[in-house]
XYZ file of C-alpha atoms in Angstrom:
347
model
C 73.154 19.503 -45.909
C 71.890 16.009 -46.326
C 73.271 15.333 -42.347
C 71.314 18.097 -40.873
C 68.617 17.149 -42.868
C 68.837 13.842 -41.208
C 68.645 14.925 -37.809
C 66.573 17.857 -38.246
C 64.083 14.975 -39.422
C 65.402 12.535 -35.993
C 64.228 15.790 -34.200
C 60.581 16.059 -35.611
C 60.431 12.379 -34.632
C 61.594 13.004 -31.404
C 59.106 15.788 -30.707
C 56.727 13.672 -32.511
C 57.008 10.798 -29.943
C 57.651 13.042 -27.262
C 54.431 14.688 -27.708
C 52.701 11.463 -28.305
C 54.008 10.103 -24.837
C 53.296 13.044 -23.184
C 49.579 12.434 -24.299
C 49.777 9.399 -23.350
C 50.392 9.723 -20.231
C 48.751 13.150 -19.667
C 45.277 10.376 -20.530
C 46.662 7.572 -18.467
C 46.640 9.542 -15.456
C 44.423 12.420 -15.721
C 41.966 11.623 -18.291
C 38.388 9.736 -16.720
C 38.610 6.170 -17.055
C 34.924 5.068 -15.780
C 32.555 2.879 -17.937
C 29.329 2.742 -16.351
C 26.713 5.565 -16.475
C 25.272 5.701 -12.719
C 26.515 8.671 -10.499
C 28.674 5.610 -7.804
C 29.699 2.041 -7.875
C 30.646 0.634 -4.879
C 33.583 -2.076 -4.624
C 34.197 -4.154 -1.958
C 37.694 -5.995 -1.108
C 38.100 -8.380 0.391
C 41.513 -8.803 3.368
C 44.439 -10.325 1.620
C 43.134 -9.658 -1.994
C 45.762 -9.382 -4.853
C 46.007 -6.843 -6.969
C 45.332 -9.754 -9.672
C 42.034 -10.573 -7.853
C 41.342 -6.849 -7.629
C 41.810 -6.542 -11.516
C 38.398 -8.948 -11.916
C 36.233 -6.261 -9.551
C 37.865 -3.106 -11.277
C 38.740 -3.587 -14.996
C 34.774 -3.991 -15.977
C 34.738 -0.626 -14.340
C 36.989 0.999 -16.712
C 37.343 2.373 -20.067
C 41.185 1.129 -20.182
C 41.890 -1.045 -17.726
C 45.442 -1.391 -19.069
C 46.156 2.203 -18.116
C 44.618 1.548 -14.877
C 47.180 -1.257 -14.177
C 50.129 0.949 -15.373
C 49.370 4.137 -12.736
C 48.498 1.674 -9.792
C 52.254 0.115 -10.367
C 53.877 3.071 -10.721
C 52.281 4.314 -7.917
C 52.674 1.264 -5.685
C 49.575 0.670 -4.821
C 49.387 -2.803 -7.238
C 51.721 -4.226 -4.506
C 49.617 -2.843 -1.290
C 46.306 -3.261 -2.074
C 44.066 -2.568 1.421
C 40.647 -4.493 2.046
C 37.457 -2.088 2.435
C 34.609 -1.265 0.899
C 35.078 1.721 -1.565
C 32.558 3.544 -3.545
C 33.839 5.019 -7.163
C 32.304 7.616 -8.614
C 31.683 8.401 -12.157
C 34.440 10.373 -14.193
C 37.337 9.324 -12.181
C 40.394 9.345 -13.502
C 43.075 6.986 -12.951
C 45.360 8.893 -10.511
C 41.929 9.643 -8.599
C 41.011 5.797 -8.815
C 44.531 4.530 -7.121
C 44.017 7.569 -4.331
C 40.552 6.569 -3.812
C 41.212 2.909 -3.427
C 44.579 3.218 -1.479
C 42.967 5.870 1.424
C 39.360 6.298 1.408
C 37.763 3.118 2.890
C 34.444 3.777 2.949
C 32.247 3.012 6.742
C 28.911 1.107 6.669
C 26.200 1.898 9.139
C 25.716 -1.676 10.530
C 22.307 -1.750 12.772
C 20.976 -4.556 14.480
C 18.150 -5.759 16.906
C 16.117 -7.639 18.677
C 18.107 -11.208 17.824
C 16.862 -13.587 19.863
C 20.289 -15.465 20.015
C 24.184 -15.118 19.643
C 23.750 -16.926 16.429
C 21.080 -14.803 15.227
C 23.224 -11.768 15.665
C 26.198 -13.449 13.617
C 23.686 -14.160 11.038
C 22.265 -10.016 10.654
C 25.985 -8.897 11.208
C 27.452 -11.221 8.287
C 25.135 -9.723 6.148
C 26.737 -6.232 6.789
C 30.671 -6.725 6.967
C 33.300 -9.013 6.158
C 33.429 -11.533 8.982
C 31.740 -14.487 7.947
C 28.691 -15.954 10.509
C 30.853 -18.825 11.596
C 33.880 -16.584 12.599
C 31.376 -14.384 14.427
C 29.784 -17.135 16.576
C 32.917 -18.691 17.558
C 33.839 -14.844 19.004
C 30.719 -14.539 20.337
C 30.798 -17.462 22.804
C 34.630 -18.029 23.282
C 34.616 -18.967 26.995
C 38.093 -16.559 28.024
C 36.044 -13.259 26.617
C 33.095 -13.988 28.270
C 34.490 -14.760 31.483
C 36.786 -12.417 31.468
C 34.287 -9.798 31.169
C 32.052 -11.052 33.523
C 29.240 -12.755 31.409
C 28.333 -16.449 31.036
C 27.045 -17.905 28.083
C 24.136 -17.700 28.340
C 23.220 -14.023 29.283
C 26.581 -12.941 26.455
C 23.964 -11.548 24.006
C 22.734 -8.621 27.237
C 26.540 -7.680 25.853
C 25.260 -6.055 22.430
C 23.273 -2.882 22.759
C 21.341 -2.722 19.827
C 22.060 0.363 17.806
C 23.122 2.158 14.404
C 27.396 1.605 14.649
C 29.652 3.159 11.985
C 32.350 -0.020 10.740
C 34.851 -0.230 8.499
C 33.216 -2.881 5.838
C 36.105 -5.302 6.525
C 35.816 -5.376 9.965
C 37.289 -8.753 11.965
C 34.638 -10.696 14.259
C 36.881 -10.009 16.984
C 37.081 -6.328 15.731
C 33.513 -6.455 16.219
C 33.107 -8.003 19.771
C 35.698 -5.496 20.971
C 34.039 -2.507 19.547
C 30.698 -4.004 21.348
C 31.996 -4.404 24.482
C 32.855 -0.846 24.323
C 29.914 0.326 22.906
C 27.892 -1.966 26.003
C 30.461 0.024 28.905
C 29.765 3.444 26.896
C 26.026 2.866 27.678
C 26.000 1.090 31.242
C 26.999 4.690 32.458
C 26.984 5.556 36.016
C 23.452 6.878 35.807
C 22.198 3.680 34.407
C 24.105 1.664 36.875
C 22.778 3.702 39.377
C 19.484 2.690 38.425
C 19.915 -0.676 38.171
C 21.817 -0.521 41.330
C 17.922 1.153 42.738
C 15.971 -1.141 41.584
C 18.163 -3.822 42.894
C 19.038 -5.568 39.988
C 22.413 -6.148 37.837
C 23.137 -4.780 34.530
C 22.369 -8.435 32.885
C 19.528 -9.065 34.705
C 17.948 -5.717 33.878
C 18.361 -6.870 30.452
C 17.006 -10.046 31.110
C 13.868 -8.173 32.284
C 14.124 -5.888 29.829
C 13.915 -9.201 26.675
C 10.310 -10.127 28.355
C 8.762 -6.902 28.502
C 10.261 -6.564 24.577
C 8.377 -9.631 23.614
C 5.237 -8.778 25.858
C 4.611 -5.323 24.233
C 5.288 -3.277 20.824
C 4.069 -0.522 21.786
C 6.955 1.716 23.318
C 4.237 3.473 25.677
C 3.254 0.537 27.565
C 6.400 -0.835 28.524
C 7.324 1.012 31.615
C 3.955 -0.034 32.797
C 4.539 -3.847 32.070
C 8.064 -3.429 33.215
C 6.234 -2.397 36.550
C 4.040 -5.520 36.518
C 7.295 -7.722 36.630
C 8.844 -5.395 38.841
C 5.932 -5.853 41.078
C 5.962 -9.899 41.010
C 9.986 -9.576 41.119
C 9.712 -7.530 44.396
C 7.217 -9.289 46.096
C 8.937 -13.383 45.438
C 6.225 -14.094 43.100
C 7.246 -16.031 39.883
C 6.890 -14.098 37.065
C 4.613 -15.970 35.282
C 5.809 -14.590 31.789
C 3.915 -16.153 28.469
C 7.211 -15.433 26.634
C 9.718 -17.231 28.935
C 7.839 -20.266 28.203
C 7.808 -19.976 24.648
C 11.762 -19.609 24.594
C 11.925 -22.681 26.782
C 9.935 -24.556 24.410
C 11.999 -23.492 21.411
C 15.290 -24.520 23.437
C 14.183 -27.667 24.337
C 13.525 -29.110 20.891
C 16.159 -26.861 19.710
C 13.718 -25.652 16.982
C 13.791 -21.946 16.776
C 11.360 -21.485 13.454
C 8.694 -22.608 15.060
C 5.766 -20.045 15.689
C 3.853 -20.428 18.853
C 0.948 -17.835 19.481
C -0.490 -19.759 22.601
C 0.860 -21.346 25.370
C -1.166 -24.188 26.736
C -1.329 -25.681 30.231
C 1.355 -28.405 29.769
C 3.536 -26.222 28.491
C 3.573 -24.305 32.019
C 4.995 -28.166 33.331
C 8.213 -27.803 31.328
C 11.463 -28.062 32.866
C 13.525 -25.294 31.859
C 15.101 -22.597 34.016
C 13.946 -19.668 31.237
C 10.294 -21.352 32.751
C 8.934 -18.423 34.694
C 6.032 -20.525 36.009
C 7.808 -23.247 37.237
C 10.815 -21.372 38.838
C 10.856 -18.797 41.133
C 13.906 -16.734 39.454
C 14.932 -14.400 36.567
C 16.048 -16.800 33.414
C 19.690 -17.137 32.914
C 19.952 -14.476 30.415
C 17.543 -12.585 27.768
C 15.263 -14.685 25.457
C 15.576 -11.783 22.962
C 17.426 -8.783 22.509
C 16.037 -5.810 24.352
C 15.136 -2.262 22.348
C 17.008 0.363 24.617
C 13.323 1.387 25.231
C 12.492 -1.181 26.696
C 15.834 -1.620 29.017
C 15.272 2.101 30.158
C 11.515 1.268 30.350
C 12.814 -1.488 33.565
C 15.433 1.043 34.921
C 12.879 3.529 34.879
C 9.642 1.044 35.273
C 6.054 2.631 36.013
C 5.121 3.143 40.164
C 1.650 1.428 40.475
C -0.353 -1.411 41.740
C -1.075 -4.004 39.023
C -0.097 -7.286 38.872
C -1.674 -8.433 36.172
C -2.097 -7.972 32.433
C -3.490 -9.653 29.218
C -3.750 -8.592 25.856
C -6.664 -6.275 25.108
C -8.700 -7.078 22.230
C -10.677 -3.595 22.437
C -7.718 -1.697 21.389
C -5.449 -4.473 19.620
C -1.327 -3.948 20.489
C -1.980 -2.710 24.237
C -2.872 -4.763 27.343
C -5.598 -4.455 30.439
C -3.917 -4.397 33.606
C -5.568 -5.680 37.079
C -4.964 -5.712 40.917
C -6.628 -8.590 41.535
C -6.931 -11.869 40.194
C -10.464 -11.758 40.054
C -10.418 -8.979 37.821
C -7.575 -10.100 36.084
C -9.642 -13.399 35.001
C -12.746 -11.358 33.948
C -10.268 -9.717 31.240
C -8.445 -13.235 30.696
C -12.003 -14.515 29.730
C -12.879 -11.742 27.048
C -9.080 -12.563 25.337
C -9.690 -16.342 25.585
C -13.275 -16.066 24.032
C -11.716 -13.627 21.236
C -8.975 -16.101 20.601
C -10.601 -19.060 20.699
C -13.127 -17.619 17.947
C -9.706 -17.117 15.742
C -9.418 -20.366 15.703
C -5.736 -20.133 17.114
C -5.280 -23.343 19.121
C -1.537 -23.195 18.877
């Protein structure tokens, strides 16, 4: 009697911590382990984290971080942890969690635009994935990819249609540039190319084009017609006489690109710079901005008229009046010079 009372007794503690385990582990895995109150927090990891460096981001996360640890071993994940950005949503539990973080890397829509350099690019694109600036400049400019694909240095940025793209968060600089180059063949389609190939210009140069008119005009509506001004000068051998070229060339030459410039004066027209439009008789080297794809389809499909002049209009501030003739031309240079000169803007 006193024997089966003695294991009858083992057995109760068996069930007992049988039961207890199985409660245990029923809440390790399937019981919500969040500790913050908003709906989503989003985690980002970083390429070769550990899963001891992942324990800093997550454990603040979680109600019992030691359970956390536990399912992600057993589970294999705390020896395979994957970089990405991941957002974790309230009320997950820990078998969720380890899913979540082991398959569900999370895209970013990464935009960018009108960058006036390569190293402006890096700068916006740093801010949006992984790959620090540095590691995105040297991709930008190494001297095999550019060549290869039949760019030079200085008209690479004509490369990088600005957009909306959908990236993984960890994405590699040279992840990037690949998925760009694509991106730039996807849209230089035949019927673009065809275009260009009309209006007797290259892909690059179209682009180059295409940065002037972008820093001539904001307003979307005007642009074919002051792509059709430089179209007009282009045709005809003229220099193109462009305010903006100048003001690149300026910033290049004392390699100072911060510095504002709302006028250009007389000996700045003197400089010489190849991106100087009045001194040279030949599309810069490459863009002095990054085009909108308005205004690159605004040059591929540039306005059919007779101006070859233009200057901003102070009547109806953001557009420009356009001329035949010089003479007319100067009688609406005058009215802007008058209305600028009473702003006081000598520089």
């Amino acid at each position: 009697m006193y024997i089966k009372r003695i294991l009858l007794l083992i057995a109760l503690i068996g069930l007992l911590a049988g039961g207890w385990f199985a409660y245990y582990v029923y809440n390790a895995v399937f019981s919500p382990n969040t500790n913050f109150e908003v709906e989503t927090k989003t985690v980002f990891i970083p390429s070769g984290t550990t899963f001891q460096e992942l324990k800093k981001e997550i454990h603040p996360l979680l109600k019992d971080p030691y359970s956390f640890d536990k399912i992600a071993a057993k589970k294999g994940y705390a020896n395979k942890v994957k970089a990405g950005r991941y957002i974790i949503k309230k009320g997950l539990n820990n078998n969720e969690l380890v899913d979540l973080l082991r398959s569900k890397n999370t895209p970013i829509q990464l935009t960018f635009n009108n960058q006036e350099r390569l190293e402006n690019l890096a700068g916006r694109v740093a801010q949006q994935i992984e790959a620090d600036s540095i590691s995105l400049v040297k991709a930008f400019k190494d001297e095999s990819f550019i060549n290869e694909n039949g760019f030079t240095i200085d008209n690479a940025l004509s490369m990088y249609i600005p957009n909306k793209y959908e990236f993984f968060w960890n994405t590699s600089a040279e992840q990037f540039r690949s998925r760009m180059l694509k991106e730039y063949n996807r849209f230089w389609n035949d019927k673009r190319k065809a275009k260009a190939k009309k209006i007797g210009l290259t892909a690059t140069e179209v682009t180059t084009v295409a940065s002037i008119v972008q820093k001539e005009t904001a307003k979307v509506d005007e642009r074919p017609r002051v792509a059709g001004v430089y179209m007009n000068r282009y045709n005809n051998g003229w220099k193109l006489d462009a305010d903006p070229t100048v003001i690149y060339a300026l910033k290049k030459h004392r390699n100072d690109w911060d510095i504002v410039i709302k006028r250009v004066l007389f000996k700045d027209l003197e400089l010489d710079s190849p991106y100087n439009t009045y001194k040279y008789n030949t599309l810069p080297p490459g863009p002095i901005t990054m085009p909108d794809i308005s205004s690159i389809d605004a040059v591929l499909n540039y306005e059919k008229h007779e101006y070859y002049f233009f200057v901003a209009n102070v009547e109806n501030f953001g557009y420009h009046k356009f001329a035949k003739s010089i003479e007319q031309h100067n009688r609406n240079k005058k009215q802007y010079i008058n209305w600028i000169n009473k702003q006081g803007v000598r520089r």
